[in-house]
mmCIF file of C-alpha atoms in Angstrom:
data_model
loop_
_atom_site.group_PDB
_atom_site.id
_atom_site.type_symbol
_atom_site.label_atom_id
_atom_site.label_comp_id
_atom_site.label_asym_id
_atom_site.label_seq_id
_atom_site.Cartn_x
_atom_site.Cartn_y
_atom_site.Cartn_z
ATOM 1 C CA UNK A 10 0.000 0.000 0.000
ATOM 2 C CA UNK A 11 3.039 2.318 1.071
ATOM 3 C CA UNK A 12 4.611 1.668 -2.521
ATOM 4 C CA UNK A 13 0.776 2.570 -4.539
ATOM 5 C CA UNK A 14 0.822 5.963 -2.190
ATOM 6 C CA UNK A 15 4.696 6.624 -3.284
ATOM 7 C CA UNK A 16 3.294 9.340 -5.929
ATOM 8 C CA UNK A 17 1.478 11.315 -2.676
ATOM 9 C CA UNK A 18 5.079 11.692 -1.306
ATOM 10 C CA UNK A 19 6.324 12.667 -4.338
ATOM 11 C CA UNK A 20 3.888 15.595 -5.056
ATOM 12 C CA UNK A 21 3.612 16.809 -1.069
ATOM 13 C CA UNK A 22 7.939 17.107 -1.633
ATOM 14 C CA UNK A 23 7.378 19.074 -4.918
ATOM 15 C CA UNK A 24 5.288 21.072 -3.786
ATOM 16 C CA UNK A 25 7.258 21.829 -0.396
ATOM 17 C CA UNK A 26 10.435 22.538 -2.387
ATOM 18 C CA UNK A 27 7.805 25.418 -4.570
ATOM 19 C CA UNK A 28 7.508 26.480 -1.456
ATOM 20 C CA UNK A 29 11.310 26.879 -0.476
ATOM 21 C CA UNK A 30 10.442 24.625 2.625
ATOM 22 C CA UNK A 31 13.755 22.453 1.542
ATOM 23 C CA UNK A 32 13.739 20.888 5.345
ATOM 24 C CA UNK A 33 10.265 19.652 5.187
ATOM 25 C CA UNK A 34 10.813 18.531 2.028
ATOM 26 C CA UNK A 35 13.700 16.094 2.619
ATOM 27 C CA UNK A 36 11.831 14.582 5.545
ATOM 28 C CA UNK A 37 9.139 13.428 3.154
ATOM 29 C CA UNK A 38 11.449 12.396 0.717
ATOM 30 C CA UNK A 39 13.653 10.084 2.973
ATOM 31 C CA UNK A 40 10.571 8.710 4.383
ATOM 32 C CA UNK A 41 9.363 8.508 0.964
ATOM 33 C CA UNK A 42 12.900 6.739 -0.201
ATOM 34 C CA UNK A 43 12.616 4.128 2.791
ATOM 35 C CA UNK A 44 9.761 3.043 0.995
ATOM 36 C CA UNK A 45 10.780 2.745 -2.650
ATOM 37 C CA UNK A 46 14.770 2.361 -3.126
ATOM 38 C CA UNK A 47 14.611 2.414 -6.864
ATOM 39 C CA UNK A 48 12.291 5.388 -7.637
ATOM 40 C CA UNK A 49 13.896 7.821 -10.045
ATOM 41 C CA UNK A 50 11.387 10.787 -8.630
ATOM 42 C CA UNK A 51 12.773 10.661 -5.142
ATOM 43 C CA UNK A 52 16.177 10.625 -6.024
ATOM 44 C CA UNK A 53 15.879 13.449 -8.446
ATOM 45 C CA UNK A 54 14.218 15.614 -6.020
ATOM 46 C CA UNK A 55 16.168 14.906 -3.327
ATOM 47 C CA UNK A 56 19.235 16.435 -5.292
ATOM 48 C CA UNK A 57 16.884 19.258 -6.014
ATOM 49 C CA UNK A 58 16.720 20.188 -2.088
ATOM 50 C CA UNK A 59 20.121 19.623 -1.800
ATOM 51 C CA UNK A 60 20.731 22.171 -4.917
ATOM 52 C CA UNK A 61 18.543 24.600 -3.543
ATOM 53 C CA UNK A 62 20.745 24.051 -0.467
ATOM 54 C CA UNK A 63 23.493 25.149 -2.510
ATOM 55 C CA UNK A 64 25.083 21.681 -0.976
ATOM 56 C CA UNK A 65 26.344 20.906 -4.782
ATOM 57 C CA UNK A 66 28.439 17.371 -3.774
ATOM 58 C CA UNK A 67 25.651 16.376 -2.139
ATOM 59 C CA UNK A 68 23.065 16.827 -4.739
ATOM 60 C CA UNK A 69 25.677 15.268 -7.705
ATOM 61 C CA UNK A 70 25.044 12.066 -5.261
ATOM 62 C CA UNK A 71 21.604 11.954 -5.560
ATOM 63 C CA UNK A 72 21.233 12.491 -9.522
ATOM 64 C CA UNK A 73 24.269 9.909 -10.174
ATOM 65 C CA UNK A 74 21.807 7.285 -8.648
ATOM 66 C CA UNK A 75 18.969 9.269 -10.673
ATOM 67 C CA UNK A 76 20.637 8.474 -13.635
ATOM 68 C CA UNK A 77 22.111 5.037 -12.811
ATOM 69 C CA UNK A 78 18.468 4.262 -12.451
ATOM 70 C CA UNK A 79 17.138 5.662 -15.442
ATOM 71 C CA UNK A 80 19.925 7.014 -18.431
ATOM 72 C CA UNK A 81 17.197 8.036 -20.390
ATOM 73 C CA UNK A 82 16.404 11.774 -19.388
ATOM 74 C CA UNK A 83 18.289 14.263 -20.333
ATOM 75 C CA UNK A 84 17.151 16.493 -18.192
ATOM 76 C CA UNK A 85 18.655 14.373 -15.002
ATOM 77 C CA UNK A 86 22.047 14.443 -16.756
ATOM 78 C CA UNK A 87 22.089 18.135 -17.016
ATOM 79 C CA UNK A 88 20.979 18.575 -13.203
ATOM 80 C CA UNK A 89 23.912 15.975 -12.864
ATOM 81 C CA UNK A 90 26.287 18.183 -14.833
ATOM 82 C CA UNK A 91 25.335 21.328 -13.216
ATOM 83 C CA UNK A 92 25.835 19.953 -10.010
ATOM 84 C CA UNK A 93 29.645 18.935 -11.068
ATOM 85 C CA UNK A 94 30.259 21.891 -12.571
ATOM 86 C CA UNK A 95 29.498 24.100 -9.206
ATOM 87 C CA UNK A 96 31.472 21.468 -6.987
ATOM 88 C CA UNK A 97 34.154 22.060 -10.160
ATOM 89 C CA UNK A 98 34.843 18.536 -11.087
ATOM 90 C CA UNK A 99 35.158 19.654 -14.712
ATOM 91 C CA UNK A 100 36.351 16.465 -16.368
ATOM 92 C CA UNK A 101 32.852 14.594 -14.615
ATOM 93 C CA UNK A 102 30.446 17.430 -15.695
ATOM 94 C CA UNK A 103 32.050 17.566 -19.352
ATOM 95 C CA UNK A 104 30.872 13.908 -19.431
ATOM 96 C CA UNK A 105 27.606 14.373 -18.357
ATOM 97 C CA UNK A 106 26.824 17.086 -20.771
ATOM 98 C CA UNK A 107 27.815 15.120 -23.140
ATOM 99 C CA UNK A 108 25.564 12.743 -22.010
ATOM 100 C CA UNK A 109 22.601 15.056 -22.675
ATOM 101 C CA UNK A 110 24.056 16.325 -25.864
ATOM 102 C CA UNK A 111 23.477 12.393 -26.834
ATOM 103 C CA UNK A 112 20.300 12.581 -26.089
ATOM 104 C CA UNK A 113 19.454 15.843 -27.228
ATOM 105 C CA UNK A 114 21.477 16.981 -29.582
ATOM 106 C CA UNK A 115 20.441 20.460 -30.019
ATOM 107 C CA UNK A 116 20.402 21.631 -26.328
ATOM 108 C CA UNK A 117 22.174 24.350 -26.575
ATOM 109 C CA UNK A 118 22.615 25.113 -22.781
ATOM 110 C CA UNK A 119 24.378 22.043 -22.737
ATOM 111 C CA UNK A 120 26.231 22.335 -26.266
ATOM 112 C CA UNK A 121 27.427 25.992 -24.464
ATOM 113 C CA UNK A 122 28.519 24.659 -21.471
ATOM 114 C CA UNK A 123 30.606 21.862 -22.751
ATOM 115 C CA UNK A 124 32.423 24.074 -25.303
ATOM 116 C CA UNK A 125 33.102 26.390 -22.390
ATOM 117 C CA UNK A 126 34.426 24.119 -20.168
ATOM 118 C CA UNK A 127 36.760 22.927 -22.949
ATOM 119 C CA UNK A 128 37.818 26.554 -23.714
ATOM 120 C CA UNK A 129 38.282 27.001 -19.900
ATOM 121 C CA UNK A 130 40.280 24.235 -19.641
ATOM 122 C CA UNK A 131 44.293 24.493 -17.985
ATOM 123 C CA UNK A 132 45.144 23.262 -21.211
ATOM 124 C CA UNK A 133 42.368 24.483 -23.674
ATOM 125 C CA UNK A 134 40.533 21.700 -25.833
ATOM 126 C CA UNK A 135 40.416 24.204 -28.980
ATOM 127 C CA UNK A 136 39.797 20.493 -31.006
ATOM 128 C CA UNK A 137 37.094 19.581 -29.117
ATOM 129 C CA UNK A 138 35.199 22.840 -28.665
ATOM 130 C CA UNK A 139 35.268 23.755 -32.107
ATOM 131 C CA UNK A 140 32.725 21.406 -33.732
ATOM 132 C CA UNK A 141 30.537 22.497 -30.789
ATOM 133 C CA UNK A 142 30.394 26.204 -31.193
ATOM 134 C CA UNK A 143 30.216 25.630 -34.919
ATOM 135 C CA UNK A 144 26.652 23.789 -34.008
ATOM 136 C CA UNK A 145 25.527 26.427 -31.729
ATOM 137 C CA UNK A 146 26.910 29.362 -34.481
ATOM 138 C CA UNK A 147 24.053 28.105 -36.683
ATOM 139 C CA UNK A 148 21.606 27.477 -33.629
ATOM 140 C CA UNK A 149 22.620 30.870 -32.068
ATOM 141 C CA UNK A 150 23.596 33.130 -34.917
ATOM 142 C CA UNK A 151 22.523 36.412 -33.161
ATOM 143 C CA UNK A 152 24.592 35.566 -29.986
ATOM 144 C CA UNK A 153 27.496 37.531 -29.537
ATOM 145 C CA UNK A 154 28.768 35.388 -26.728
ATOM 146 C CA UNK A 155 28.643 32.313 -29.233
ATOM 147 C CA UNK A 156 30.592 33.621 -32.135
ATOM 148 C CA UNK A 157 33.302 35.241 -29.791
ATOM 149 C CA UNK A 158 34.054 30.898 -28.606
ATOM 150 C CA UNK A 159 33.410 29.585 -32.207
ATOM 151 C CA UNK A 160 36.370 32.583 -33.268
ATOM 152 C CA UNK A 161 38.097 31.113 -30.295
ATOM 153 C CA UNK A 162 37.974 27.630 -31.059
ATOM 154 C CA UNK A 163 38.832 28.357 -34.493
ATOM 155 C CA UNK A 164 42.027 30.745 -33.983
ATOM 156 C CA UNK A 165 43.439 27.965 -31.318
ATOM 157 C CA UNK A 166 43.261 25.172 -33.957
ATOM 158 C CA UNK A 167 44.685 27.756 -36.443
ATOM 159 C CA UNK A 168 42.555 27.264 -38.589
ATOM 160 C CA UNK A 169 42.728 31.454 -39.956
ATOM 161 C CA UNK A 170 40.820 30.881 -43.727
ATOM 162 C CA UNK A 171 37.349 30.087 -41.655
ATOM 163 C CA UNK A 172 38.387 32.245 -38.604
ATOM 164 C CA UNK A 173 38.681 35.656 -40.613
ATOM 165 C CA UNK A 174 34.776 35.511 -41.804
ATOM 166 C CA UNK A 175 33.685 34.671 -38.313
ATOM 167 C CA UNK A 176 36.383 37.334 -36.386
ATOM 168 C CA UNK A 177 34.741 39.762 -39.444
ATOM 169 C CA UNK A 178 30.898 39.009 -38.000
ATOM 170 C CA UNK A 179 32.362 39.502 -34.078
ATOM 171 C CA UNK A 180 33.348 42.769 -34.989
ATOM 172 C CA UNK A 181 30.364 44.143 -36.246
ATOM 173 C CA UNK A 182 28.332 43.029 -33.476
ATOM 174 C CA UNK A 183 30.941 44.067 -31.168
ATOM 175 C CA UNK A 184 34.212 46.088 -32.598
ATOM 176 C CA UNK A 185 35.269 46.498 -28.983
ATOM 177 C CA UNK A 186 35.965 42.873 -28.949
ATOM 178 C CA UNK A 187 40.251 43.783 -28.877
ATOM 179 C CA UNK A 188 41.003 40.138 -28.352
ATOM 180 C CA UNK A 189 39.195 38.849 -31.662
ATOM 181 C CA UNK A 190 40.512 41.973 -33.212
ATOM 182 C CA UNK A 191 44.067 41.201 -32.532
ATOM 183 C CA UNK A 192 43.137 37.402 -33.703
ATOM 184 C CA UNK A 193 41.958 38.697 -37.192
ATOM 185 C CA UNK A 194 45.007 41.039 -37.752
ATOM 186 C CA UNK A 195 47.283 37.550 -36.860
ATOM 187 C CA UNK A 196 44.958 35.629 -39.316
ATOM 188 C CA UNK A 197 45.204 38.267 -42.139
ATOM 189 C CA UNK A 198 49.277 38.276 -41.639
ATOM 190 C CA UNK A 199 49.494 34.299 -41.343
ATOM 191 C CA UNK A 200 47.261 33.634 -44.648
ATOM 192 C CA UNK A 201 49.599 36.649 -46.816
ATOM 193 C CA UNK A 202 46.732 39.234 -46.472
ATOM 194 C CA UNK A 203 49.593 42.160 -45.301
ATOM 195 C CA UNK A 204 47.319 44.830 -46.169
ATOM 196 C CA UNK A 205 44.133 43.869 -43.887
ATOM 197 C CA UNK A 206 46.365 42.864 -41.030
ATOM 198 C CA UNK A 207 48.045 46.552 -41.202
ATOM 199 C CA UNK A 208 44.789 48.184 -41.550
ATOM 200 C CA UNK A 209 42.960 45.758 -38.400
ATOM 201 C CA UNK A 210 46.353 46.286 -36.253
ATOM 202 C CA UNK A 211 45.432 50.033 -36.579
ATOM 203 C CA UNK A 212 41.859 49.401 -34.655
ATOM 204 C CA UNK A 213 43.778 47.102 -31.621
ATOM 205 C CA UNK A 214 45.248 48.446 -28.185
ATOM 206 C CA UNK A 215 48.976 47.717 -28.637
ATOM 207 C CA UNK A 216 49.415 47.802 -25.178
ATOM 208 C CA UNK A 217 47.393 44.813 -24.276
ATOM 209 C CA UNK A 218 49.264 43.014 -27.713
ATOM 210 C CA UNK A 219 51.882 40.110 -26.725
ATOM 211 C CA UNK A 220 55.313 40.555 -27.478
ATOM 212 C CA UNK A 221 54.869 38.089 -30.684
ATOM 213 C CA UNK A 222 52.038 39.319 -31.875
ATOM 214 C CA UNK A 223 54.244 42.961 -31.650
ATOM 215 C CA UNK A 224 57.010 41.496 -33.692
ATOM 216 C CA UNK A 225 54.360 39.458 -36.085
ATOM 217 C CA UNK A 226 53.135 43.178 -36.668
ATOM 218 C CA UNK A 227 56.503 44.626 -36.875
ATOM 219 C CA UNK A 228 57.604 42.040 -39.655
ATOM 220 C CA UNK A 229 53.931 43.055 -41.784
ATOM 221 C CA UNK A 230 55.205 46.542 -41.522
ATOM 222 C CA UNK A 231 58.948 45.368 -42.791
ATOM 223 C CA UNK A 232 57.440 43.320 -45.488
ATOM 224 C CA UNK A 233 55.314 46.249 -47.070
ATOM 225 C CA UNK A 234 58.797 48.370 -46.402
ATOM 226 C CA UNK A 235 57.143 51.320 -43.821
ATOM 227 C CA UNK A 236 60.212 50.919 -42.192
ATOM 228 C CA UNK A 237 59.734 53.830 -39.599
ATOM 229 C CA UNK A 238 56.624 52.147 -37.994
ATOM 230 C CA UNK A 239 58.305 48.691 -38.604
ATOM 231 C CA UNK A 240 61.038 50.844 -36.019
ATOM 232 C CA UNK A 241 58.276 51.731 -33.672
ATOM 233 C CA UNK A 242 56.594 48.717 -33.125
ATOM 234 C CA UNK A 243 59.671 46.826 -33.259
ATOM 235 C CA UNK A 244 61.025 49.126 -30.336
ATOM 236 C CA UNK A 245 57.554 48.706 -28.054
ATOM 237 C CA UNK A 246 58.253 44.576 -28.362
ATOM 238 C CA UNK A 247 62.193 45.344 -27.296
ATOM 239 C CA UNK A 248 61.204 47.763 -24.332
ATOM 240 C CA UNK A 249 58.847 44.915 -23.037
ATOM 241 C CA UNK A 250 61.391 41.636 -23.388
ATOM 242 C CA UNK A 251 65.171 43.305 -23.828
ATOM 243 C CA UNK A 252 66.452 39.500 -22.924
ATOM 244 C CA UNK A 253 64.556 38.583 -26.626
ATOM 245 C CA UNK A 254 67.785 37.399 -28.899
ATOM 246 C CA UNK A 255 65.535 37.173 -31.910
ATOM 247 C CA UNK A 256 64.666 40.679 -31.629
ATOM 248 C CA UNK A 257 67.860 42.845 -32.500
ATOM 249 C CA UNK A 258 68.696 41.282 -36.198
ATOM 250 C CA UNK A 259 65.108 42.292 -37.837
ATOM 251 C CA UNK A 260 65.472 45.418 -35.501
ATOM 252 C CA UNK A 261 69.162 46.040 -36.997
ATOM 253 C CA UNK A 262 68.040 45.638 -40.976
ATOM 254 C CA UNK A 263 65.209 47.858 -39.730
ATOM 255 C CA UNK A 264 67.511 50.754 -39.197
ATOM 256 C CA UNK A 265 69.662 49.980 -42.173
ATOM 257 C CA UNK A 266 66.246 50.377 -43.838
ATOM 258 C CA UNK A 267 66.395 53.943 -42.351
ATOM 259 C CA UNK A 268 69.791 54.736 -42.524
ATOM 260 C CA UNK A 269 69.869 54.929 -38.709
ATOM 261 C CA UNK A 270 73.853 53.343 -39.158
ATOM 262 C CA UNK A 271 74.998 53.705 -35.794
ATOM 263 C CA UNK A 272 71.282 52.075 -34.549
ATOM 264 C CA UNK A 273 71.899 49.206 -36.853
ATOM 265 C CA UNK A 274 75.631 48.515 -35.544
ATOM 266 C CA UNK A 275 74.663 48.455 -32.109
ATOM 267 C CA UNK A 276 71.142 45.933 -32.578
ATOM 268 C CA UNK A 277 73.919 43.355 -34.741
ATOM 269 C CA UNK A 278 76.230 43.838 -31.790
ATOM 270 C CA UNK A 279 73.295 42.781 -29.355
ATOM 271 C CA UNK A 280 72.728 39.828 -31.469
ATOM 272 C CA UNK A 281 76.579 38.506 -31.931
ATOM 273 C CA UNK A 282 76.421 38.894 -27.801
ATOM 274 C CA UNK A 283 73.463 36.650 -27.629
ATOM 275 C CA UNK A 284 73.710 34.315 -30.533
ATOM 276 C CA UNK A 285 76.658 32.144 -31.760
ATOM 277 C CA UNK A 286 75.203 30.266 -34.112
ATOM 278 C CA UNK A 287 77.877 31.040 -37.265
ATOM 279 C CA UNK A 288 75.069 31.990 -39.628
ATOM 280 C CA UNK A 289 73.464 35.016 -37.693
ATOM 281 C CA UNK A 290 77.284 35.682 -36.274
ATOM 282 C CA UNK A 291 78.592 35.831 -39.822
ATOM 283 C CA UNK A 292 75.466 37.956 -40.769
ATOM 284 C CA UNK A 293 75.880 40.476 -37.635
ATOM 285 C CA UNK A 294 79.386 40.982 -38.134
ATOM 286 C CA UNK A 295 78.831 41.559 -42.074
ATOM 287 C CA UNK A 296 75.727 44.128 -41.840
ATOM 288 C CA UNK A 297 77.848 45.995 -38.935
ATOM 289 C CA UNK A 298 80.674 46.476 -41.186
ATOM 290 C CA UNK A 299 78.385 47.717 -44.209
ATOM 291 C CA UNK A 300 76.899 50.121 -41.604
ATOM 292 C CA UNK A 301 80.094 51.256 -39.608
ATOM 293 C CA UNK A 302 80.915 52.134 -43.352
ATOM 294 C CA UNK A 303 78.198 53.933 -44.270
ATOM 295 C CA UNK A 304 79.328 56.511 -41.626
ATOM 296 C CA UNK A 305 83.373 56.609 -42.252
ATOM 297 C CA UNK A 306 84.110 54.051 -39.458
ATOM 298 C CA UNK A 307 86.320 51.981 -41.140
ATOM 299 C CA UNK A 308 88.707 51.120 -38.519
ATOM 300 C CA UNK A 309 85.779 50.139 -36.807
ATOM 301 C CA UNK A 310 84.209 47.823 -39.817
ATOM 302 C CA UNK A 311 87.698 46.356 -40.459
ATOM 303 C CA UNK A 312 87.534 43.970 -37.115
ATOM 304 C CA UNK A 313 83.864 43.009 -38.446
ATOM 305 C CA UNK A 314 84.670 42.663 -41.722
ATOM 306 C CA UNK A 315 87.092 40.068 -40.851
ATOM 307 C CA UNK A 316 84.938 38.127 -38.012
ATOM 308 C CA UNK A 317 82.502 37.848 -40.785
ATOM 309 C CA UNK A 318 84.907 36.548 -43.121
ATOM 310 C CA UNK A 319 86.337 33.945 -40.439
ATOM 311 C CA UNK A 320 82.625 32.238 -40.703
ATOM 312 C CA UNK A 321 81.863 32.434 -44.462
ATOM 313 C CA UNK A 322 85.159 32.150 -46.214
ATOM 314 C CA UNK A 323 83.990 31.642 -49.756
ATOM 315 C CA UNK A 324 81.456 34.854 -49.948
ATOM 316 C CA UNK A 325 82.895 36.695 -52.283
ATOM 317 C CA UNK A 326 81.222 39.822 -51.590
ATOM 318 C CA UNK A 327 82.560 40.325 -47.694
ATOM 319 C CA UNK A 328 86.035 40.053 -49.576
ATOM 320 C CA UNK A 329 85.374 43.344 -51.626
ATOM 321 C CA UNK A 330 83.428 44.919 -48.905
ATOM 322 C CA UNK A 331 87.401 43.898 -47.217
ATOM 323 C CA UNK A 332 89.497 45.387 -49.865
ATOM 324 C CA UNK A 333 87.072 48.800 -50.382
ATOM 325 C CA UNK A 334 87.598 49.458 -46.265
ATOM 326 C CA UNK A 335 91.275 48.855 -47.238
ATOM 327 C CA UNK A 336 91.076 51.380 -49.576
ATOM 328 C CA UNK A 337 89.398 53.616 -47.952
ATOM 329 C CA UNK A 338 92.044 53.017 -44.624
ATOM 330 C CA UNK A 339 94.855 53.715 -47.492
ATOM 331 C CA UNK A 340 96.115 50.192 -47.436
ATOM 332 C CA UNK A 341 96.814 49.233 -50.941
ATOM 333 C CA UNK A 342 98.792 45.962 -50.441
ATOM 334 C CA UNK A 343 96.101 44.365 -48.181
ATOM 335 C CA UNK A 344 93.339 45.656 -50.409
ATOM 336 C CA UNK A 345 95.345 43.950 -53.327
ATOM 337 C CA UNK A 346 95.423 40.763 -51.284
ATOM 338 C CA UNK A 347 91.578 40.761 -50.761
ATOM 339 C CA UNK A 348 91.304 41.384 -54.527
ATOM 340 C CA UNK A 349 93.121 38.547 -55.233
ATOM 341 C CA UNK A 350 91.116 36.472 -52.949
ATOM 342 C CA UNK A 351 87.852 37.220 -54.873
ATOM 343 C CA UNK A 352 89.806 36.187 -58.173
ATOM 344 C CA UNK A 353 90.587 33.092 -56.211
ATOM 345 C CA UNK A 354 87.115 32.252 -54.852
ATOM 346 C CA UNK A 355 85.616 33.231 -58.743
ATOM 347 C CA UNK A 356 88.146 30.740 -60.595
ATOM 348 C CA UNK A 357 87.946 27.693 -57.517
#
């Protein structure tokens, strides 16, 4: 008789918990679940008062056994989910949304909160949240909150070509939105568009800009040859990392660029300090030599001239740029001798 009069528990709990009487309520119910060990209802209620409790461990107890009872609502699995999710047990509430996502695959609450918990993840799960928010972009297409994840998603699995339409649409909902800006200037840089990253760099807060993204911007500036902003934003990146040792090279050609001589010799100096691989030394010592030229040093330039030499040999060219600083130092025989290397290199 107690078991045909379970359903009178069931509705004098629900309506308690209407009520916000969650004490009363959990009497009835664990009188009600003395009765009937395997009723779904009492279970799922009973994490209900424990929710409303704000008691969130407690009430992922009681809709686990919900569910292990009954798999088949996916409205238990979300309550279970939710529940995880406040207690933050991440990895146990991504597979419960899931859960409800398989049974309802167009619940977007649940769509949203798994692709945020990837995205919020120590190590984000860009893979995994993208084919999520690129469901709920076509559910949700007004929702500003949705596109800014599906950019997300799409800009951490670099995948630019479909992230530049969809950082486009943020934008005008939002063109505050500096983060997705700064994404679409990277995107139009990475896929060769130097033009539309210049121009969408120009609408983005450098100051909130990493150091790479700085030099990514620098380099656009190089390649289109505005070499006095390429300076500029090339000297914000050096001001904010100075220990950077693949800074001062592109920052030395930069000031070649600009005839800034003395500039130049000093970034190649930086780099022979910090790098000794023999390419980049060969290259420092050569480009400080053509500089330290430029401006009548040639004393100085010899000693490069020749460290540059000592790494590269058989370039012909340092050997000139040797035997015109001889010249101009006045010392015929040696410049003869570096002559007669080129001949030597040409005929080998």
């Amino acid at each position: 008789d107690d078991k045909k009069n379970i359903e009178g528990y069931v509705l004098l709990a629900t309506a308690l918990l209407k009520a916000d009487s969650t004490e009363p309520a959990s009497v009835v119910l664990f009188q009600a679940r003395e009765v009937d060990t395997a009723n779904v209802a009492i279970f799922e209620l009973l994490g209900d008062v424990y929710a409303a409790e704000k008691i969130f461990a407690a009430a992922a107890e009681q809709y686990k056994t919900a569910v292990h009872l009954d798999s088949t609502k996916p409205e238990l699995w979300m309550k279970l989910a939710d529940s995880y999710k406040r207690t933050r047990q991440y990895a146990d509430a991504a597979g419960a949304y899931a859960r409800v996502i398989s049974l309802d695959s167009n619940n977007v609450i649940a769509l949203r909160s798994l692709g945020d918990i990837y995205l919020r993840a120590k190590q984000k799960l860009y893979a995994n949240a993208l084919p999520i928010f690129e469901r709920l972009s076509r559910l949700q297409s007004d929702s500003l909150a949705v596109q800014i994840q599906y950019a997300r998603a799409l800009y951490g699995t670099n995948n630019c070509e479909k992230f530049i339409p969809v950082g486009d649409r943020v934008l005008k909902m939002d063109p505050a939105q500096n983060e997705i800006q700064t994404m679409l200037a990277d995107c139009f840089n990475r896929t060769g568009k130097i033009d539309e990253a210049i121009n969408a760099y120009r609408n983005v807060n450098l100051d909130g800009v990493s150091v790479e993204k700085l030099i990514t911007l620098a380099k656009a500036y190089k390649t289109k040859q505005v070499y006095d902003t390429a300076a500029i934003v090339y000297q914000r990146a050096y001001k904010r990392d100075s220990t950077r040792c693949d800074l001062p090279y592109d920052f030395g050609t930069i000031f070649m660029a600009l005839k800034r001589w003395r500039d130049a010799v000093g970034m190649f100096e930086r780099k022979i300090a910090c790098d000794t691989s023999s390419g980049y030394q060969f290259a420092s010592h050569y480009n400080a030599a053509v500089s330290l030229m430029q401006i009548d040093e040639y004393r100085e330039a010899l000693d490069h001239i020749k460290k540059s030499i000592s790494y590269r040999p058989g370039y012909v060219q340092a050997w000139v740029t040797l035997a015109r600083d001889h010249a101009f130092l006045k010392e015929i025989e040696n410049e003869m001798d570096a002559y007669k290397k080129v001949i030597e290199i040409a005929l080998a």
